[in-house]
Amino acid sequence: MRRATPLLTIAFIATVGVSLSGCTDSRGEGSTAKLASSLEELLAQWYSSPDATDYDRSVLEEAAETGFITQAQYQHAIDLYASCMSDAGYELQQTRYSTGVINLQPPPAIDDAGALMASDQLCREQTSVFAVMGYETQQGNPDLYADPATIAYTCLKEHSLITSDVTVAQVSAFLTESHRNQYPFDVHDLGVKSCFYAAGMVYDIDESE
């Protein structure tokens, strides 16, 4: 039996801390609720946050004029965070998706998960979490959906990674169930993994019985 195992990961997913707008699909097929009415509105909320760093605000201020965060700005923010984590003793592994988004993961063997998460929190506070979240949101969730299943489903559909008969409910089941015998998409495809990363899920597949 295959098992999709969530991985310990360091993800900057924008799913909390903002007001929601929209409604739930009456068929239970997902939700159209959104993080904000527009990316500009979402970035403005983050700009006003007391947790935003100077670099965050410089990036968000420019994005308010241009309408987007650049890949170079995102890369610099990632480098700042990775450098901070390196100084704390954690050399992060990086997987770059075709969208330009970078999945950061700690070393395979972690003796003290609590210490890792404490370093993660400190580095987020000292570097540029909102610049990272802004870029990852515009690339992986441009419609600003709040529901993880809707985010993943929309991404998979728009990139032709699922057939027309696949439902939001099937995608939701993949997000929430640990044992899965059949998948309506190629779980090993980096594009598929990118869509689930945008929805807040990083996984590995155990093919053993």
mmCIF file with all atom_site columns, C-alpha atoms in Angstrom, residues 16 42 44 67 83 86 89 97 100 114 126 131-132 135 150 152 156 161 166 169 172 181-182 184 186-187 195 198 205:
data_model
loop_
_atom_site.group_PDB
_atom_site.id
_atom_site.type_symbol
_atom_site.label_atom_id
_atom_site.label_alt_id
_atom_site.label_comp_id
_atom_site.label_asym_id
_atom_site.label_entity_id
_atom_site.label_seq_id
_atom_site.pdbx_PDB_ins_code
_atom_site.Cartn_x
_atom_site.Cartn_y
_atom_site.Cartn_z
_atom_site.occupancy
_atom_site.B_iso_or_equiv
_atom_site.pdbx_formal_charge
_atom_site.auth_seq_id
_atom_site.auth_comp_id
_atom_site.auth_asym_id
_atom_site.auth_atom_id
_atom_site.pdbx_PDB_model_num
ATOM 1  C CA . VAL A 1 16  ? -3.865  32.565 7.807   1.00 0.00 ? 16  VAL A CA 1
ATOM 2  C CA . LEU A 1 42  ? -3.223  41.354 0.371   1.00 0.00 ? 42  LEU A CA 1
ATOM 3  C CA . ALA A 1 44  ? -1.145  46.161 1.598   1.00 0.00 ? 44  ALA A CA 1
ATOM 4  C CA . GLY A 1 67  ? 1.524   44.782 -9.306  1.00 0.00 ? 67  GLY A CA 1
ATOM 5  C CA . SER A 1 83  ? 21.699  32.271 5.371   1.00 0.00 ? 83  SER A CA 1
ATOM 6  C CA . SER A 1 86  ? 22.711  28.249 8.069   1.00 0.00 ? 86  SER A CA 1
ATOM 7  C CA . GLY A 1 89  ? 23.326  25.268 12.033  1.00 0.00 ? 89  GLY A CA 1
ATOM 8  C CA . TYR A 1 97  ? 9.678   24.368 -9.226  1.00 0.00 ? 97  TYR A CA 1
ATOM 9  C CA . GLY A 1 100 ? 10.170  29.815 -9.750  1.00 0.00 ? 100 GLY A CA 1
ATOM 10 C CA . GLY A 1 114 ? 11.768  22.186 18.630  1.00 0.00 ? 114 GLY A CA 1
ATOM 11 C CA . GLN A 1 126 ? 14.599  38.833 11.059  1.00 0.00 ? 126 GLN A CA 1
ATOM 12 C CA . ALA A 1 131 ? 8.206   39.087 0.486   1.00 0.00 ? 131 ALA A CA 1
ATOM 13 C CA . VAL A 1 132 ? 8.497   35.298 0.242   1.00 0.00 ? 132 VAL A CA 1
ATOM 14 C CA . TYR A 1 135 ? 5.861   35.823 -4.506  1.00 0.00 ? 135 TYR A CA 1
ATOM 15 C CA . THR A 1 150 ? -9.287  24.530 -4.247  1.00 0.00 ? 150 THR A CA 1
ATOM 16 C CA . ALA A 1 152 ? -4.293  22.541 -5.536  1.00 0.00 ? 152 ALA A CA 1
ATOM 17 C CA . LEU A 1 156 ? -3.520  21.035 -11.388 1.00 0.00 ? 156 LEU A CA 1
ATOM 18 C CA . LEU A 1 161 ? -1.970  17.785 -14.748 1.00 0.00 ? 161 LEU A CA 1
ATOM 19 C CA . VAL A 1 166 ? -11.028 14.613 -11.481 1.00 0.00 ? 166 VAL A CA 1
ATOM 20 C CA . ALA A 1 169 ? -13.072 16.136 -3.508  1.00 0.00 ? 169 ALA A CA 1
ATOM 21 C CA . SER A 1 172 ? -9.000  17.143 -0.970  1.00 0.00 ? 172 SER A CA 1
ATOM 22 C CA . ASN A 1 181 ? -4.011  3.240  -3.349  1.00 0.00 ? 181 ASN A CA 1
ATOM 23 C CA . GLN A 1 182 ? -4.822  5.249  -6.462  1.00 0.00 ? 182 GLN A CA 1
ATOM 24 C CA . PRO A 1 184 ? -5.794  10.754 -10.260 1.00 0.00 ? 184 PRO A CA 1
ATOM 25 C CA . ASP A 1 186 ? 1.242   11.656 -11.223 1.00 0.00 ? 186 ASP A CA 1
ATOM 26 C CA . VAL A 1 187 ? 2.375   12.199 -7.626  1.00 0.00 ? 187 VAL A CA 1
ATOM 27 C CA . CYS A 1 195 ? 0.576   22.584 -6.908  1.00 0.00 ? 195 CYS A CA 1
ATOM 28 C CA . ALA A 1 198 ? 1.073   26.029 -3.064  1.00 0.00 ? 198 ALA A CA 1
ATOM 29 C CA . ILE A 1 205 ? 5.611   8.623  -1.455  1.00 0.00 ? 205 ILE A CA 1
#
